[in-house]
Amino acid sequence: MPEPRRATREDMPACAAVVNAWIDATDWMPRVYDAETIERFFHDGFDAREFWVLGDPIYAYASFNPETKQLVALYSSEPGRGVGKALMDAVKAGRDYLWLTTHEPNLRAQKFYAREGFVEVSRHDPEPPEVVREVRFEWSR
């Protein structure tokens, strides 16, 4: 498995393509934003976040906000191959605390986060316009 690398601004369209493909392939996830809007979110958030990517072409990414300590996103088009673990290790490196939310129907992600040492702390309705309930997890050393 290749090592994750820090993303560049030029990687943002590929990261957006990964999440857009996931939305389209996930029957319980409604498309709230069109693909172009999601790509714009990546460009707008680039300066405030750390992005880690895997692959050439990119097939997985993680987005972390160092100010809030939130793992904002972790998506892979190749689940079950250790990709999420590699990205998670890159984000965890040198940190003592992280938090994230995942979607309540995403049981695979919840199991992954539990294996990674995250603890569920709450379940809640999302902020509009999102509609799928969320689960908050926290991790600390």
PDB file of C-alpha atoms in Angstrom:
ATOM      1  CA  MET A   1       0.000   0.000   0.000  1.00  0.00           C
ATOM      2  CA  PRO A   2       1.415   3.403  -0.891  1.00  0.00           C
ATOM      3  CA  GLU A   3       1.881   5.970   1.855  1.00  0.00           C
ATOM      4  CA  PRO A   4      -0.666   8.787   2.101  1.00  0.00           C
ATOM      5  CA  ARG A   5       0.636  12.147   0.960  1.00  0.00           C
ATOM      6  CA  ARG A   6      -0.510  15.685   1.682  1.00  0.00           C
ATOM      7  CA  ALA A   7      -2.817  16.862  -1.057  1.00  0.00           C
ATOM      8  CA  THR A   8      -2.326  19.918  -3.197  1.00  0.00           C
ATOM      9  CA  ARG A   9      -5.013  22.262  -4.438  1.00  0.00           C
ATOM     10  CA  GLU A  10      -4.736  20.491  -7.797  1.00  0.00           C
ATOM     11  CA  ASP A  11      -5.937  17.267  -6.111  1.00  0.00           C
ATOM     12  CA  MET A  12      -9.276  18.759  -5.062  1.00  0.00           C
ATOM     13  CA  PRO A  13     -11.249  17.765  -8.202  1.00  0.00           C
ATOM     14  CA  ALA A  14     -10.142  14.135  -7.750  1.00  0.00           C
ATOM     15  CA  CYS A  15     -11.139  14.196  -4.060  1.00  0.00           C
ATOM     16  CA  ALA A  16     -14.519  15.627  -5.012  1.00  0.00           C
ATOM     17  CA  ALA A  17     -14.919  12.863  -7.601  1.00  0.00           C
ATOM     18  CA  VAL A  18     -14.361  10.214  -4.892  1.00  0.00           C
ATOM     19  CA  VAL A  19     -17.106  11.621  -2.658  1.00  0.00           C
ATOM     20  CA  ASN A  20     -19.459  12.254  -5.584  1.00  0.00           C
ATOM     21  CA  ALA A  21     -19.082   8.629  -6.717  1.00  0.00           C
ATOM     22  CA  TRP A  22     -19.772   7.466  -3.142  1.00  0.00           C
ATOM     23  CA  ILE A  23     -22.959   9.556  -2.952  1.00  0.00           C
ATOM     24  CA  ASP A  24     -24.164   8.176  -6.285  1.00  0.00           C
ATOM     25  CA  ALA A  25     -23.450   4.575  -5.189  1.00  0.00           C
ATOM     26  CA  THR A  26     -25.033   4.862  -1.716  1.00  0.00           C
ATOM     27  CA  ASP A  27     -28.781   4.279  -1.819  1.00  0.00           C
ATOM     28  CA  TRP A  28     -29.517   5.814   1.610  1.00  0.00           C
ATOM     29  CA  MET A  29     -27.543   9.004   0.889  1.00  0.00           C
ATOM     30  CA  PRO A  30     -29.599  11.630  -0.927  1.00  0.00           C
ATOM     31  CA  ARG A  31     -27.752  14.044  -3.169  1.00  0.00           C
ATOM     32  CA  VAL A  32     -28.193  17.382  -1.392  1.00  0.00           C
ATOM     33  CA  TYR A  33     -25.569  19.231  -3.481  1.00  0.00           C
ATOM     34  CA  ASP A  34     -24.725  18.793  -7.145  1.00  0.00           C
ATOM     35  CA  ALA A  35     -21.248  17.584  -8.122  1.00  0.00           C
ATOM     36  CA  GLU A  36     -20.002  21.062  -9.021  1.00  0.00           C
ATOM     37  CA  THR A  37     -21.020  22.483  -5.637  1.00  0.00           C
ATOM     38  CA  ILE A  38     -19.208  19.670  -3.841  1.00  0.00           C
ATOM     39  CA  GLU A  39     -16.064  20.361  -5.851  1.00  0.00           C
ATOM     40  CA  ARG A  40     -16.334  24.048  -4.920  1.00  0.00           C
ATOM     41  CA  PHE A  41     -16.558  23.048  -1.219  1.00  0.00           C
ATOM     42  CA  PHE A  42     -13.198  21.299  -1.593  1.00  0.00           C
ATOM     43  CA  HIS A  43     -11.544  24.348  -3.123  1.00  0.00           C
ATOM     44  CA  ASP A  44     -13.110  26.661  -0.516  1.00  0.00           C
ATOM     45  CA  GLY A  45     -11.974  24.464   2.390  1.00  0.00           C
ATOM     46  CA  PHE A  46      -8.463  23.743   1.179  1.00  0.00           C
ATOM     47  CA  ASP A  47      -6.640  26.495   3.081  1.00  0.00           C
ATOM     48  CA  ALA A  48      -8.322  25.698   6.421  1.00  0.00           C
ATOM     49  CA  ARG A  49      -7.809  21.919   6.329  1.00  0.00           C
ATOM     50  CA  GLU A  50      -5.206  19.239   5.902  1.00  0.00           C
ATOM     51  CA  PHE A  51      -6.036  16.886   3.048  1.00  0.00           C
ATOM     52  CA  TRP A  52      -4.363  13.488   2.748  1.00  0.00           C
ATOM     53  CA  VAL A  53      -4.692  11.390  -0.404  1.00  0.00           C
ATOM     54  CA  LEU A  54      -3.848   7.932  -1.704  1.00  0.00           C
ATOM     55  CA  GLY A  55      -3.369   6.780  -5.267  1.00  0.00           C
ATOM     56  CA  ASP A  56      -2.470   8.073  -8.675  1.00  0.00           C
ATOM     57  CA  PRO A  57      -5.154   8.537  -9.751  1.00  0.00           C
ATOM     58  CA  ILE A  58      -6.543   9.380  -6.318  1.00  0.00           C
ATOM     59  CA  TYR A  59      -8.931   6.758  -4.942  1.00  0.00           C
ATOM     60  CA  ALA A  60      -9.149   7.884  -1.299  1.00  0.00           C
ATOM     61  CA  TYR A  61      -8.774  10.983   0.831  1.00  0.00           C
ATOM     62  CA  ALA A  62      -9.100  12.310   4.368  1.00  0.00           C
ATOM     63  CA  SER A  63      -9.845  15.897   5.345  1.00  0.00           C
ATOM     64  CA  PHE A  64      -8.888  17.228   8.781  1.00  0.00           C
ATOM     65  CA  ASN A  65      -9.540  20.626  10.373  1.00  0.00           C
ATOM     66  CA  PRO A  66      -6.602  21.240  12.757  1.00  0.00           C
ATOM     67  CA  GLU A  67      -8.328  24.201  14.417  1.00  0.00           C
ATOM     68  CA  THR A  68     -11.399  22.223  15.516  1.00  0.00           C
ATOM     69  CA  LYS A  69      -9.634  18.823  15.618  1.00  0.00           C
ATOM     70  CA  GLN A  70     -12.396  17.402  13.415  1.00  0.00           C
ATOM     71  CA  LEU A  71     -11.829  14.646  10.916  1.00  0.00           C
ATOM     72  CA  VAL A  72     -14.186  16.209   8.406  1.00  0.00           C
ATOM     73  CA  ALA A  73     -14.208  13.354   5.902  1.00  0.00           C
ATOM     74  CA  LEU A  74     -12.637  10.023   5.028  1.00  0.00           C
ATOM     75  CA  TYR A  75     -13.719   8.444   1.744  1.00  0.00           C
ATOM     76  CA  SER A  76     -12.347   5.588  -0.331  1.00  0.00           C
ATOM     77  CA  SER A  77     -13.474   4.051  -3.579  1.00  0.00           C
ATOM     78  CA  GLU A  78     -11.675   0.859  -2.451  1.00  0.00           C
ATOM     79  CA  PRO A  79     -13.052  -0.048   1.011  1.00  0.00           C
ATOM     80  CA  GLY A  80     -11.745  -3.025   2.930  1.00  0.00           C
ATOM     81  CA  ARG A  81      -8.140  -2.789   1.678  1.00  0.00           C
ATOM     82  CA  GLY A  82      -6.531  -0.879   4.553  1.00  0.00           C
ATOM     83  CA  VAL A  83      -6.888   2.462   2.811  1.00  0.00           C
ATOM     84  CA  GLY A  84      -8.925   4.053   5.607  1.00  0.00           C
ATOM     85  CA  LYS A  85      -6.438   2.800   8.199  1.00  0.00           C
ATOM     86  CA  ALA A  86      -3.516   4.324   6.297  1.00  0.00           C
ATOM     87  CA  LEU A  87      -5.288   7.683   6.026  1.00  0.00           C
ATOM     88  CA  MET A  88      -6.404   7.566   9.664  1.00  0.00           C
ATOM     89  CA  ASP A  89      -2.841   6.865  10.812  1.00  0.00           C
ATOM     90  CA  ALA A  90      -1.631   9.898   8.843  1.00  0.00           C
ATOM     91  CA  VAL A  91      -4.230  12.145  10.485  1.00  0.00           C
ATOM     92  CA  LYS A  92      -3.630  10.737  13.997  1.00  0.00           C
ATOM     93  CA  ALA A  93       0.159  11.179  13.781  1.00  0.00           C
ATOM     94  CA  GLY A  94       1.286  13.686  16.412  1.00  0.00           C
ATOM     95  CA  ARG A  95      -2.226  14.297  17.723  1.00  0.00           C
ATOM     96  CA  ASP A  96      -3.875  13.404  21.019  1.00  0.00           C
ATOM     97  CA  TYR A  97      -7.552  14.014  20.173  1.00  0.00           C
ATOM     98  CA  LEU A  98      -9.864  13.847  17.141  1.00  0.00           C
ATOM     99  CA  TRP A  99     -13.606  13.888  16.657  1.00  0.00           C
ATOM    100  CA  LEU A 100     -15.823  13.141  13.697  1.00  0.00           C
ATOM    101  CA  THR A 101     -19.358  12.467  12.637  1.00  0.00           C
ATOM    102  CA  THR A 102     -20.529   9.698  10.367  1.00  0.00           C
ATOM    103  CA  HIS A 103     -23.945   8.860   9.021  1.00  0.00           C
ATOM    104  CA  GLU A 104     -26.172   6.692  11.192  1.00  0.00           C
ATOM    105  CA  PRO A 105     -26.915   4.177   8.381  1.00  0.00           C
ATOM    106  CA  ASN A 106     -23.175   3.787   7.644  1.00  0.00           C
ATOM    107  CA  LEU A 107     -22.558   0.784   9.891  1.00  0.00           C
ATOM    108  CA  ARG A 108     -19.346  -0.152   8.084  1.00  0.00           C
ATOM    109  CA  ALA A 109     -17.821   3.239   8.926  1.00  0.00           C
ATOM    110  CA  GLN A 110     -18.991   2.999  12.534  1.00  0.00           C
ATOM    111  CA  LYS A 111     -17.296  -0.405  12.914  1.00  0.00           C
ATOM    112  CA  PHE A 112     -14.121   0.973  11.353  1.00  0.00           C
ATOM    113  CA  TYR A 113     -14.010   3.958  13.720  1.00  0.00           C
ATOM    114  CA  ALA A 114     -14.591   1.675  16.723  1.00  0.00           C
ATOM    115  CA  ARG A 115     -11.660  -0.517  15.591  1.00  0.00           C
ATOM    116  CA  GLU A 116      -9.574   2.657  15.371  1.00  0.00           C
ATOM    117  CA  GLY A 117     -10.295   3.440  19.036  1.00  0.00           C
ATOM    118  CA  PHE A 118     -13.063   5.997  18.544  1.00  0.00           C
ATOM    119  CA  VAL A 119     -15.923   6.008  21.050  1.00  0.00           C
ATOM    120  CA  GLU A 120     -19.495   6.934  20.169  1.00  0.00           C
ATOM    121  CA  VAL A 121     -20.587   9.970  22.187  1.00  0.00           C
ATOM    122  CA  SER A 122     -23.899  11.021  20.612  1.00  0.00           C
ATOM    123  CA  ARG A 123     -26.494  10.599  17.882  1.00  0.00           C
ATOM    124  CA  HIS A 124     -28.209  13.640  16.460  1.00  0.00           C
ATOM    125  CA  ASP A 125     -30.054  15.195  13.574  1.00  0.00           C
ATOM    126  CA  PRO A 126     -27.776  16.889  11.049  1.00  0.00           C
ATOM    127  CA  GLU A 127     -27.656  20.577  10.318  1.00  0.00           C
ATOM    128  CA  PRO A 128     -29.833  21.458   7.319  1.00  0.00           C
ATOM    129  CA  PRO A 129     -29.768  20.999   4.426  1.00  0.00           C
ATOM    130  CA  GLU A 130     -28.333  17.576   5.346  1.00  0.00           C
ATOM    131  CA  VAL A 131     -31.036  15.038   6.227  1.00  0.00           C
ATOM    132  CA  VAL A 132     -29.325  11.782   7.306  1.00  0.00           C
ATOM    133  CA  ARG A 133     -28.884  11.368  11.080  1.00  0.00           C
ATOM    134  CA  GLU A 134     -25.319  11.476  12.341  1.00  0.00           C
ATOM    135  CA  VAL A 135     -23.234   9.722  14.980  1.00  0.00           C
ATOM    136  CA  ARG A 136     -20.432  11.603  16.738  1.00  0.00           C
ATOM    137  CA  PHE A 137     -17.256   9.725  17.654  1.00  0.00           C
ATOM    138  CA  GLU A 138     -14.229  10.904  19.632  1.00  0.00           C
ATOM    139  CA  TRP A 139     -10.714   9.501  19.920  1.00  0.00           C
ATOM    140  CA  SER A 140      -7.906  10.297  22.331  1.00  0.00           C
ATOM    141  CA  ARG A 141      -4.563   8.728  23.195  1.00  0.00           C
TER     142      ARG A 141
END
